[in-house]
Coordinates of C-alpha atoms in Angstrom, one line a residue:
M26 CA -32.5 -14.6 -13.0
I27 CA -31.2 -11.9 -10.5
N28 CA -30.8 -13.0 -6.8
F29 CA -32.7 -9.9 -5.8
R30 CA -32.9 -11.4 -2.0
F31 CA -29.3 -11.9 -1.9
I32 CA -28.6 -8.5 -3.4
T33 CA -31.2 -6.6 -1.2
N34 CA -29.5 -8.2 2.0
L35 CA -26.1 -7.3 0.9
M36 CA -27.4 -3.8 0.5
G37 CA -28.6 -3.6 3.8
K38 CA -25.2 -4.5 5.3
L39 CA -24.0 -1.7 2.9
L40 CA -26.3 0.7 4.6
L41 CA -24.8 -0.4 7.9
L42 CA -21.4 0.8 6.7
E43 CA -22.6 4.0 5.3
S44 CA -24.5 4.8 8.8
A45 CA -20.9 4.2 10.4
F46 CA -19.4 6.9 8.1
L47 CA -22.4 9.0 8.5
F48 CA -21.7 8.9 12.5
L49 CA -18.4 10.4 12.0
C50 CA -20.1 13.6 10.9
I51 CA -22.3 13.9 13.8
I52 CA -19.2 13.9 16.1
M53 CA -17.9 16.6 13.6
A54 CA -21.0 18.5 13.9
A55 CA -21.0 18.2 17.8
I56 CA -17.4 19.3 17.7
Y57 CA -18.1 22.5 15.8
G58 CA -21.7 23.0 17.5
E59 CA -23.3 24.0 13.8
N60 CA -26.6 23.6 12.8
D61 CA -26.6 20.6 10.9
L62 CA -26.1 18.3 14.0
L63 CA -29.8 16.9 13.6
A64 CA -29.5 16.7 10.0
F65 CA -26.9 13.9 10.5
V66 CA -28.7 12.4 13.4
Y67 CA -31.6 11.9 11.6
T68 CA -29.8 10.6 8.3
T69 CA -27.8 8.2 10.5
A70 CA -30.7 7.0 12.1
I71 CA -32.6 6.5 9.0
T72 CA -29.8 4.6 7.3
L73 CA -29.2 2.4 10.3
I74 CA -32.7 1.4 10.8
T75 CA -33.3 0.8 7.1
G76 CA -29.9 -1.4 7.0
C77 CA -31.1 -3.2 10.1
S78 CA -34.5 -3.8 8.9
I79 CA -33.2 -5.3 5.8
C80 CA -30.7 -7.8 7.3
M81 CA -33.4 -8.8 10.0
F82 CA -36.5 -9.3 7.7
V83 CA -34.5 -10.2 4.1
K84 CA -33.1 -13.8 4.8
I85 CA -30.7 -15.3 2.4
K86 CA -32.0 -18.4 1.2
D87 CA -28.8 -19.3 -0.9
R88 CA -25.2 -17.4 -1.3
I89 CA -24.8 -17.8 -5.0
L90 CA -24.1 -14.5 -6.6
A91 CA -23.5 -14.7 -10.6
K92 CA -21.8 -12.1 -12.5
K93 CA -25.1 -10.6 -13.8
D94 CA -25.9 -10.0 -10.0
G95 CA -22.6 -8.4 -9.7
Y96 CA -23.3 -5.6 -12.3
F97 CA -26.8 -5.1 -11.1
M98 CA -25.9 -4.7 -7.3
V99 CA -22.7 -2.4 -7.9
T100 CA -24.8 -0.2 -10.0
M101 CA -27.7 -0.1 -7.6
V102 CA -25.1 0.4 -4.5
W103 CA -23.9 3.6 -6.1
I104 CA -27.5 5.0 -6.5
V105 CA -28.9 3.8 -3.2
F106 CA -25.6 5.4 -1.5
S107 CA -26.4 8.6 -3.2
I108 CA -30.0 8.6 -2.1
F109 CA -29.3 8.2 1.5
G110 CA -26.0 10.5 1.2
C111 CA -28.1 13.4 -0.1
L112 CA -30.5 13.7 3.0
P113 CA -27.8 15.8 5.0
Y114 CA -28.0 18.5 2.5
I115 CA -31.7 18.4 2.5
L116 CA -32.4 18.0 6.1
G117 CA -29.6 20.6 7.1
G118 CA -31.0 23.1 4.7
T119 CA -27.9 23.4 2.6
L120 CA -29.8 22.3 -0.4
T121 CA -33.7 22.4 -0.7
S122 CA -33.9 20.4 -3.9
F123 CA -33.9 16.6 -4.0
T124 CA -32.2 17.0 -7.5
D125 CA -29.2 19.2 -6.2
A126 CA -28.9 17.1 -3.3
F127 CA -28.6 13.9 -5.4
F128 CA -26.2 15.8 -8.0
E129 CA -24.1 16.8 -5.2
T130 CA -23.9 13.3 -3.4
M131 CA -23.4 11.3 -6.9
S132 CA -20.7 14.0 -8.0
G133 CA -19.0 12.9 -4.5
F134 CA -19.2 9.4 -4.6
T135 CA -18.2 9.0 -8.2
T136 CA -15.4 11.5 -7.4
T137 CA -16.5 14.1 -10.2
G138 CA -16.3 17.2 -8.3
S139 CA -19.2 19.3 -10.0
S140 CA -21.2 21.2 -7.4
V141 CA -24.2 23.1 -7.4
I142 CA -23.4 25.1 -4.1
P143 CA -22.2 28.5 -5.0
N144 CA -20.7 29.6 -1.9
V145 CA -19.3 26.6 0.0
E146 CA -17.8 29.0 2.8
I147 CA -21.2 29.3 4.3
V148 CA -21.8 25.3 4.6
P149 CA -21.2 24.0 8.1
H150 CA -18.1 22.1 8.7
A151 CA -19.9 18.5 9.1
T152 CA -21.5 18.9 6.1
L153 CA -18.4 19.7 3.9
F154 CA -16.6 17.1 5.8
W155 CA -19.5 14.5 4.4
R156 CA -18.9 16.1 0.8
S157 CA -15.2 15.0 1.0
L158 CA -15.9 12.0 2.8
T159 CA -18.0 10.9 -0.1
H160 CA -15.2 11.5 -2.4
W161 CA -13.1 9.5 -0.3
L162 CA -15.3 6.6 0.0
G163 CA -16.0 6.6 -3.8
G164 CA -12.2 6.8 -4.5
L165 CA -11.1 3.3 -4.2
G166 CA -14.8 2.0 -4.4
I167 CA -17.5 1.3 -2.0
I168 CA -17.5 -2.4 -3.0
M169 CA -13.7 -2.5 -2.4
L170 CA -14.4 -1.2 0.9
F171 CA -16.9 -3.5 1.7
I172 CA -14.8 -6.8 0.6
A173 CA -11.9 -5.3 2.9
V174 CA -14.5 -4.8 5.7
L175 CA -16.7 -7.9 5.4
P176 CA -14.5 -10.4 3.7
S177 CA -16.4 -13.6 4.8
L178 CA -19.4 -13.0 2.3
G179 CA -19.4 -16.5 0.7
I180 CA -19.5 -14.8 -2.6
E181 CA -17.3 -14.4 -5.4
S182 CA -15.8 -11.1 -4.8
R183 CA -14.0 -11.1 -8.2
D184 CA -17.1 -10.4 -10.1
L185 CA -17.9 -7.5 -7.7
Y186 CA -14.5 -6.2 -7.9
I187 CA -14.1 -6.2 -11.9
A188 CA -17.7 -4.7 -12.0
E189 CA -16.6 -1.7 -10.2
T190 CA -12.7 -1.2 -10.6
T191 CA -11.7 0.9 -13.5
G192 CA -9.7 -0.1 -16.4
P193 CA -9.7 -3.0 -19.0
T194 CA -6.8 -5.2 -17.2
H195 CA -6.4 -6.0 -13.4
S196 CA -3.2 -6.5 -11.6
K197 CA -3.1 -10.3 -10.3
A198 CA 0.0 -9.5 -8.5
S199 CA -1.6 -6.7 -6.5
F200 CA -5.3 -8.0 -6.0
T201 CA -6.3 -11.4 -4.5
F202 CA -9.5 -9.4 -3.4
T203 CA -10.1 -9.6 0.2
G204 CA -6.4 -9.5 1.4
S205 CA -5.3 -6.9 -1.1
A206 CA -8.5 -4.9 -0.8
R207 CA -7.3 -4.2 2.9
K208 CA -3.8 -3.5 1.8
M209 CA -5.0 -1.1 -0.8
W210 CA -7.1 0.6 1.8
V211 CA -4.2 0.6 4.3
L212 CA -2.1 2.5 1.7
Y213 CA -4.9 4.9 0.8
V214 CA -5.4 5.8 4.3
I215 CA -1.7 6.4 4.9
L216 CA -1.4 8.5 1.7
T217 CA -4.4 10.5 2.8
L218 CA -2.8 11.0 6.4
L219 CA 0.6 12.0 5.0
Q220 CA -0.6 14.6 2.6
S221 CA -3.1 16.0 5.4
F222 CA -0.1 16.4 7.4
L223 CA 2.3 18.3 4.9
L224 CA -0.8 20.3 3.9
Y225 CA -1.0 21.3 7.5
L226 CA 2.7 22.2 7.4
G227 CA 1.9 24.5 4.7
G228 CA -0.7 26.5 6.3
M229 CA -4.1 24.8 6.2
D230 CA -5.9 24.3 9.2
I231 CA -6.8 20.5 10.2
F232 CA -10.0 20.6 8.9
D233 CA -9.2 22.0 5.4
S234 CA -5.9 19.8 5.2
V235 CA -7.8 16.7 6.0
C236 CA -10.6 17.4 3.5
H237 CA -8.6 18.3 0.7
A238 CA -6.4 15.3 1.1
M239 CA -9.2 13.1 0.8
S240 CA -10.5 15.0 -2.2
T241 CA -6.8 14.8 -3.8
M242 CA -6.4 11.0 -3.1
A243 CA -9.8 10.2 -4.5
T244 CA -9.1 12.7 -7.4
G245 CA -12.4 14.2 -6.6
G246 CA -11.9 18.2 -6.6
F247 CA -14.3 19.4 -3.9
S248 CA -12.7 22.0 -2.0
T249 CA -13.8 23.9 1.2
K250 CA -13.2 27.1 -0.6
S251 CA -15.3 28.6 -3.4
N252 CA -12.0 29.6 -5.1
S253 CA -10.4 25.8 -4.6
I254 CA -6.9 26.0 -4.1
A255 CA -6.2 29.2 -5.4
Y256 CA -7.6 30.8 -2.2
W257 CA -4.3 29.9 -0.3
D258 CA -2.2 31.3 -3.3
S259 CA 0.7 29.2 -1.7
A260 CA 3.5 27.5 -3.8
Y261 CA 4.2 24.9 -1.4
I262 CA 0.4 23.5 -1.1
Q263 CA 0.0 23.5 -4.8
Y264 CA 3.2 21.4 -5.1
V265 CA 2.3 19.2 -2.3
I266 CA -1.3 18.5 -4.1
I267 CA 0.2 18.1 -7.6
I268 CA 2.3 15.5 -6.1
F269 CA -0.4 13.6 -4.5
M270 CA -2.8 14.0 -7.6
F271 CA 0.0 12.4 -9.7
I272 CA 0.4 9.4 -7.2
A273 CA -3.4 9.1 -7.2
G274 CA -3.4 8.9 -10.8
I275 CA -1.0 5.8 -10.9
N276 CA -2.3 2.3 -10.7
F277 CA -2.5 1.6 -7.3
G278 CA -1.1 -1.9 -7.5
L279 CA 2.0 -0.4 -8.9
V280 CA 2.3 2.1 -6.2
F281 CA 2.0 -0.7 -3.7
T282 CA 4.6 -2.7 -5.5
S283 CA 6.8 0.5 -5.6
I284 CA 6.7 1.1 -1.9
K285 CA 7.6 -2.6 -1.4
G286 CA 10.9 -1.6 -3.3
N287 CA 10.1 -3.0 -6.8
W288 CA 10.5 0.5 -8.5
C289 CA 11.2 -1.1 -11.9
K290 CA 8.1 -2.5 -12.4
L291 CA 6.6 0.9 -12.1
I292 CA 9.3 2.5 -14.4
K293 CA 8.8 -0.2 -17.1
D294 CA 5.2 -0.2 -17.3
N295 CA 4.0 1.3 -20.6
E296 CA 1.0 2.9 -19.1
F297 CA 3.1 5.0 -16.4
Q298 CA 5.5 5.8 -19.2
Q299 CA 3.0 7.2 -21.3
Y300 CA 1.2 9.0 -18.2
L301 CA 4.6 10.7 -17.3
L302 CA 5.1 11.8 -20.9
I303 CA 1.5 13.4 -21.4
T304 CA 2.0 15.1 -18.2
I305 CA 5.4 16.6 -19.0
V306 CA 4.7 17.5 -22.5
A307 CA 1.4 19.2 -22.0
S308 CA 2.8 21.2 -19.0
I309 CA 5.9 22.3 -21.1
I310 CA 3.7 23.6 -23.8
I311 CA 1.2 25.3 -21.7
G312 CA 3.8 26.7 -19.5
I313 CA 5.6 28.1 -22.2
G314 CA 2.1 29.5 -23.6
L315 CA 1.3 30.9 -20.3
Y316 CA 4.7 32.8 -19.8
A317 CA 4.8 34.3 -23.5
N318 CA 1.4 35.6 -22.8
N319 CA 2.6 37.3 -19.6
W320 CA 0.4 35.2 -17.4
G321 CA 2.9 35.7 -14.6
S322 CA 6.5 34.9 -13.5
F323 CA 8.5 31.6 -15.2
E324 CA 7.6 30.0 -12.0
K325 CA 4.0 30.7 -11.8
S326 CA 3.5 30.1 -15.2
F327 CA 4.8 26.6 -15.1
R328 CA 3.2 25.9 -11.8
D329 CA -0.2 26.8 -12.8
A330 CA 0.3 24.6 -16.1
I331 CA 1.5 21.8 -14.2
F332 CA -1.4 21.9 -11.9
Q333 CA -4.2 22.4 -14.3
V334 CA -2.5 19.3 -16.6
V335 CA -2.4 16.9 -13.5
T336 CA -5.7 18.0 -12.0
I337 CA -7.6 17.5 -15.5
L338 CA -5.4 14.4 -16.5
T339 CA -6.2 12.7 -13.3
T340 CA -10.0 13.9 -13.1
T341 CA -9.5 15.9 -9.9
G342 CA -10.7 19.0 -10.9
F343 CA -9.0 21.3 -8.5
A344 CA -8.3 24.8 -9.7
T345 CA -5.4 27.4 -9.3
A346 CA -6.3 29.5 -12.1
D347 CA -9.2 30.3 -14.4
Y348 CA -8.2 28.3 -17.7
L349 CA -11.1 30.2 -19.7
L350 CA -8.8 33.2 -19.6
W351 CA -5.9 31.4 -21.4
P352 CA -5.4 31.5 -25.1
P353 CA -7.7 29.2 -27.0
L354 CA -4.9 26.8 -27.9
L355 CA -4.1 26.1 -24.4
G356 CA -7.4 25.6 -23.6
L357 CA -8.1 23.0 -26.4
I358 CA -4.8 21.0 -25.0
L359 CA -6.8 20.8 -21.6
F360 CA -10.0 19.9 -23.3
L361 CA -8.3 16.9 -25.0
L362 CA -7.1 15.9 -21.5
F363 CA -10.6 15.6 -20.5
F364 CA -10.9 12.4 -23.0
S365 CA -7.8 10.7 -21.5
G366 CA -7.8 10.2 -17.6
A367 CA -4.9 8.8 -16.0
S368 CA -3.9 5.0 -15.2
A369 CA -6.4 2.2 -15.0
G370 CA -6.4 0.9 -11.7
S371 CA -6.1 4.4 -9.9
T372 CA -8.9 6.6 -8.4
A373 CA -9.0 8.6 -11.5
G374 CA -11.8 8.6 -14.0
G375 CA -12.0 9.1 -17.7
F376 CA -11.0 6.9 -20.7
K377 CA -7.8 5.5 -19.2
I378 CA -4.2 5.9 -20.9
V379 CA -4.0 2.3 -21.1
R380 CA -6.9 2.0 -23.7
V381 CA -5.6 5.1 -25.7
Y382 CA -2.2 3.6 -25.8
L383 CA -3.6 0.3 -27.0
L384 CA -5.8 1.8 -29.7
F385 CA -2.9 3.7 -31.0
K386 CA -0.6 0.6 -30.9
N387 CA -3.5 -1.4 -32.9
S388 CA -3.7 1.3 -35.4
F389 CA -0.1 1.2 -36.3
T390 CA 0.0 -2.6 -36.1
E391 CA -3.0 -2.5 -38.8
L392 CA -0.9 -0.6 -40.9
K393 CA 2.2 -3.1 -40.8
R394 CA -0.4 -5.8 -41.3
I395 CA -1.5 -4.3 -44.8
I396 CA 2.1 -4.1 -45.8
H397 CA 3.0 -7.6 -44.5
P398 CA -0.5 -9.6 -45.0
N399 CA 1.0 -12.9 -44.2
G400 CA 2.9 -11.9 -41.3
I401 CA 1.9 -12.6 -37.8
I402 CA 2.1 -9.3 -35.9
T403 CA 0.5 -8.8 -32.6
V404 CA -0.2 -5.7 -30.1
K405 CA 2.1 -5.7 -27.2
Y406 CA 2.0 -4.4 -23.9
N407 CA 4.6 -4.3 -21.3
G408 CA 6.5 -6.8 -23.5
K409 CA 3.5 -9.3 -23.7
N410 CA 1.1 -10.0 -26.6
V411 CA -2.1 -8.5 -25.8
H412 CA -5.2 -10.9 -26.6
P413 CA -7.3 -9.8 -29.5
N414 CA -10.4 -10.1 -27.3
I415 CA -9.1 -7.3 -25.0
I416 CA -8.5 -5.1 -28.3
T417 CA -11.9 -6.0 -29.3
S418 CA -13.3 -5.0 -26.0
I419 CA -11.5 -1.5 -26.0
M420 CA -12.6 -0.8 -29.6
G421 CA -16.2 -1.5 -28.5
Y422 CA -15.7 0.6 -25.3
A423 CA -14.3 3.5 -27.5
I424 CA -16.9 3.4 -29.9
L425 CA -19.8 3.4 -27.1
Y426 CA -17.8 5.9 -25.3
M427 CA -18.1 8.4 -28.1
I428 CA -21.8 7.4 -29.1
L429 CA -22.8 8.4 -25.4
F430 CA -20.7 11.6 -25.6
A431 CA -22.5 12.7 -29.0
I432 CA -26.0 11.9 -27.7
G433 CA -25.3 13.4 -24.4
T434 CA -24.1 16.6 -26.0
L435 CA -27.5 16.6 -28.1
V436 CA -29.4 16.1 -24.9
M437 CA -27.4 19.0 -23.4
T438 CA -27.8 21.4 -26.0
L439 CA -31.4 21.6 -24.9
F440 CA -30.5 23.0 -21.7
T441 CA -27.5 25.1 -21.9
E442 CA -27.1 28.3 -24.2
D443 CA -23.8 27.2 -26.0
I444 CA -22.4 24.2 -27.4
I445 CA -19.2 24.7 -25.4
T446 CA -21.1 24.3 -22.2
A447 CA -23.0 21.4 -23.6
C448 CA -20.3 19.4 -24.7
S449 CA -18.0 20.0 -21.9
S450 CA -20.5 19.2 -19.2
V451 CA -21.0 15.8 -20.9
I452 CA -17.3 15.0 -21.2
S453 CA -16.7 16.4 -17.8
C454 CA -19.3 14.3 -16.1
M455 CA -18.7 11.1 -18.1
S456 CA -14.8 11.6 -17.4
N457 CA -15.7 12.5 -13.6
V458 CA -13.2 15.9 -14.1
G459 CA -15.6 18.2 -12.4
P460 CA -15.4 21.5 -14.1
G461 CA -15.7 22.2 -17.6
F462 CA -15.8 25.0 -20.0
G463 CA -18.2 27.8 -20.8
S464 CA -20.8 28.7 -17.9
I465 CA -19.6 25.7 -16.0
G466 CA -15.8 26.7 -16.1
P467 CA -13.4 26.2 -13.0
M468 CA -14.8 29.3 -11.4
F469 CA -18.2 28.4 -11.7
T470 CA -21.0 25.7 -10.7
F471 CA -23.8 23.7 -12.1
A472 CA -26.5 25.3 -10.1
H473 CA -27.9 27.3 -13.1
L474 CA -28.8 24.3 -15.1
N475 CA -32.4 22.5 -15.5
E476 CA -33.3 19.8 -13.1
F477 CA -33.5 17.3 -15.8
A478 CA -29.9 18.2 -16.9
K479 CA -28.8 17.6 -13.4
L480 CA -30.2 14.3 -13.3
F481 CA -29.0 13.4 -16.8
L482 CA -25.5 14.4 -15.8
S483 CA -25.8 12.4 -12.6
L484 CA -26.4 9.5 -14.6
L485 CA -23.4 10.2 -17.1
M486 CA -21.1 10.3 -13.7
L487 CA -22.3 6.9 -12.6
V488 CA -21.9 5.6 -16.3
G489 CA -18.4 7.1 -16.6
R490 CA -17.1 6.1 -13.1
L491 CA -18.4 2.4 -13.6
E492 CA -16.7 2.3 -16.7
I493 CA -20.0 2.3 -19.2
F494 CA -20.2 -1.4 -19.5
T495 CA -21.4 -2.3 -16.1
V496 CA -24.4 0.3 -16.4
M497 CA -25.3 -0.1 -20.0
V498 CA -25.3 -4.0 -19.8
L499 CA -28.6 -3.5 -17.6
F500 CA -30.5 -1.8 -20.4
T501 CA -29.9 -5.0 -22.8
K502 CA -32.6 -7.4 -23.5
A503 CA -30.1 -10.3 -22.9
F504 CA -29.3 -9.1 -19.5
W505 CA -32.8 -9.9 -18.1
K506 CA -33.2 -13.2 -20.1
R507 CA -33.2 -16.4 -17.7

C-alpha cells in the first residue's frame, strides 16, 4: 500500500524548498520595480503556508518508503510543483488561463521549452527569471536537489533517484546519492555561472546572460527574447551556447570525472563517441546543404547547422534560424534527431543515445546468432557484457515510446490543422525539445492550440521527462495491489 502520509509530509518539505526559490523572484521583482511583485509575494506565501501546514499537521508514523512510493512521489512532485509554480503567471496577469499557465510551468520544470507566450519581451523581469529558474531546477531534477539539500531523510534515496533520473544505466562511480548529488549540483552551479560570465562578455546584460545560462545548462530553451538567440546575431554568443549545450548533453557523471582529470573515461565511453559522431555528421551534412542553397557565408551556414543540430539533439530548443525555411531533406534530418536525445545522465530529454546504440548492437548481434546459432554472442557496452534484462527493458521502452507517439499523434490530429504539426508536437513534448514543425516551428508558439491539447501535451512532457515507465506504471492494476 502507498505510504501516503510519509509522501505528503515529504511533499510539504519540497513545497518549502520551492517557496525559497520563489522568494528569489520577490527580490528580482523588487529590484526591477515591476507589477509582478505582489504576484510573487502571494505565491510565495501560499506555497510557504501550505508547506508548513502539511509538515505540522501530517505527522510521520514510519519512515519506510518502498519502490512503489518512489514512483508515485516523483510523479506527484512534478505535478504539484507545476500547480504552485504556475500561480505567478496567473496572479501577475502574464497568462489568464490556468491551462496556459500550467503548460508554461510544466514546460519549464520538464525543460521542454514549449511556450504559449507570443511576446516575451513585455513580460516582467521577475516572471522571466522564474520561467528560466523552473528550467534550471528541473534540469538535474527536483528530487536530486531535495536529496542534496535535505540528506537526512531516513529513507532510501536510491529509489527516488532512479525514478527521476534519465537513462537505463546509472554510474556507480559518479553517484553515491547524497554526497554525489551535492557534487553534481555544485558542478551544475559552477558551469551555469561560468556560462553567464562568458555570455556577459559577449554583450548580453547580466539578466539575459543568467537566464540563458540557466536554460542552456538545463537544456530547456526558454529565452528572454521572442526571436530566441537569433535576437543577438552574435557568432561569439552562439558558439558559447553551442559549447555549453553540448556539455549539458553529456552524462554529468562523466563530466565530473573528466574535470577530476580522468579524460580517458569520457573519450572511451561508447555513448559519448556516438553523441560526438552524430553531432559532427549531422552538422556537416546540413552545413553543406545550407551553403549549397545560398543560406549565407560558409561560416554562417555551418554555424547555423551546428547550432540547430546541437540544440535539437540535446533537446534544448533554442533557435538561431527558422529551419522551416530549409530544404526538406535538412528538415527531415533535424526531425530524426527529435527521436534521439543526448546522453543518459545528462539534463537532456529524448530517447537517449545509449538506448539507440544498444538497440542497433542487439539487432546486429541477432544477425550473428542466426549465422552461428550455437555460439555465445553477447552485446557489449564499454567493453562489458550487457545483461539481457537491460536489453529487454530497452526494447520494452522503445515499443512503449512508439506506441505513445502513435496514440499521441492520433489524438493531436483532432486539434491541429495538419499531420506535421500533430506528430511534431507530440515528439517535441515527449522528447522535451520545445519547438516542432508546422504551426509550432521555432519562430511560433503553442498558444493557438486547444486547451485540451495543451493539457495533453503537458502530460506528454511529464511522461517524457520521467522516462515513461515512472508515470505509466501508475496506470497499471498491479501497481495498486497490496
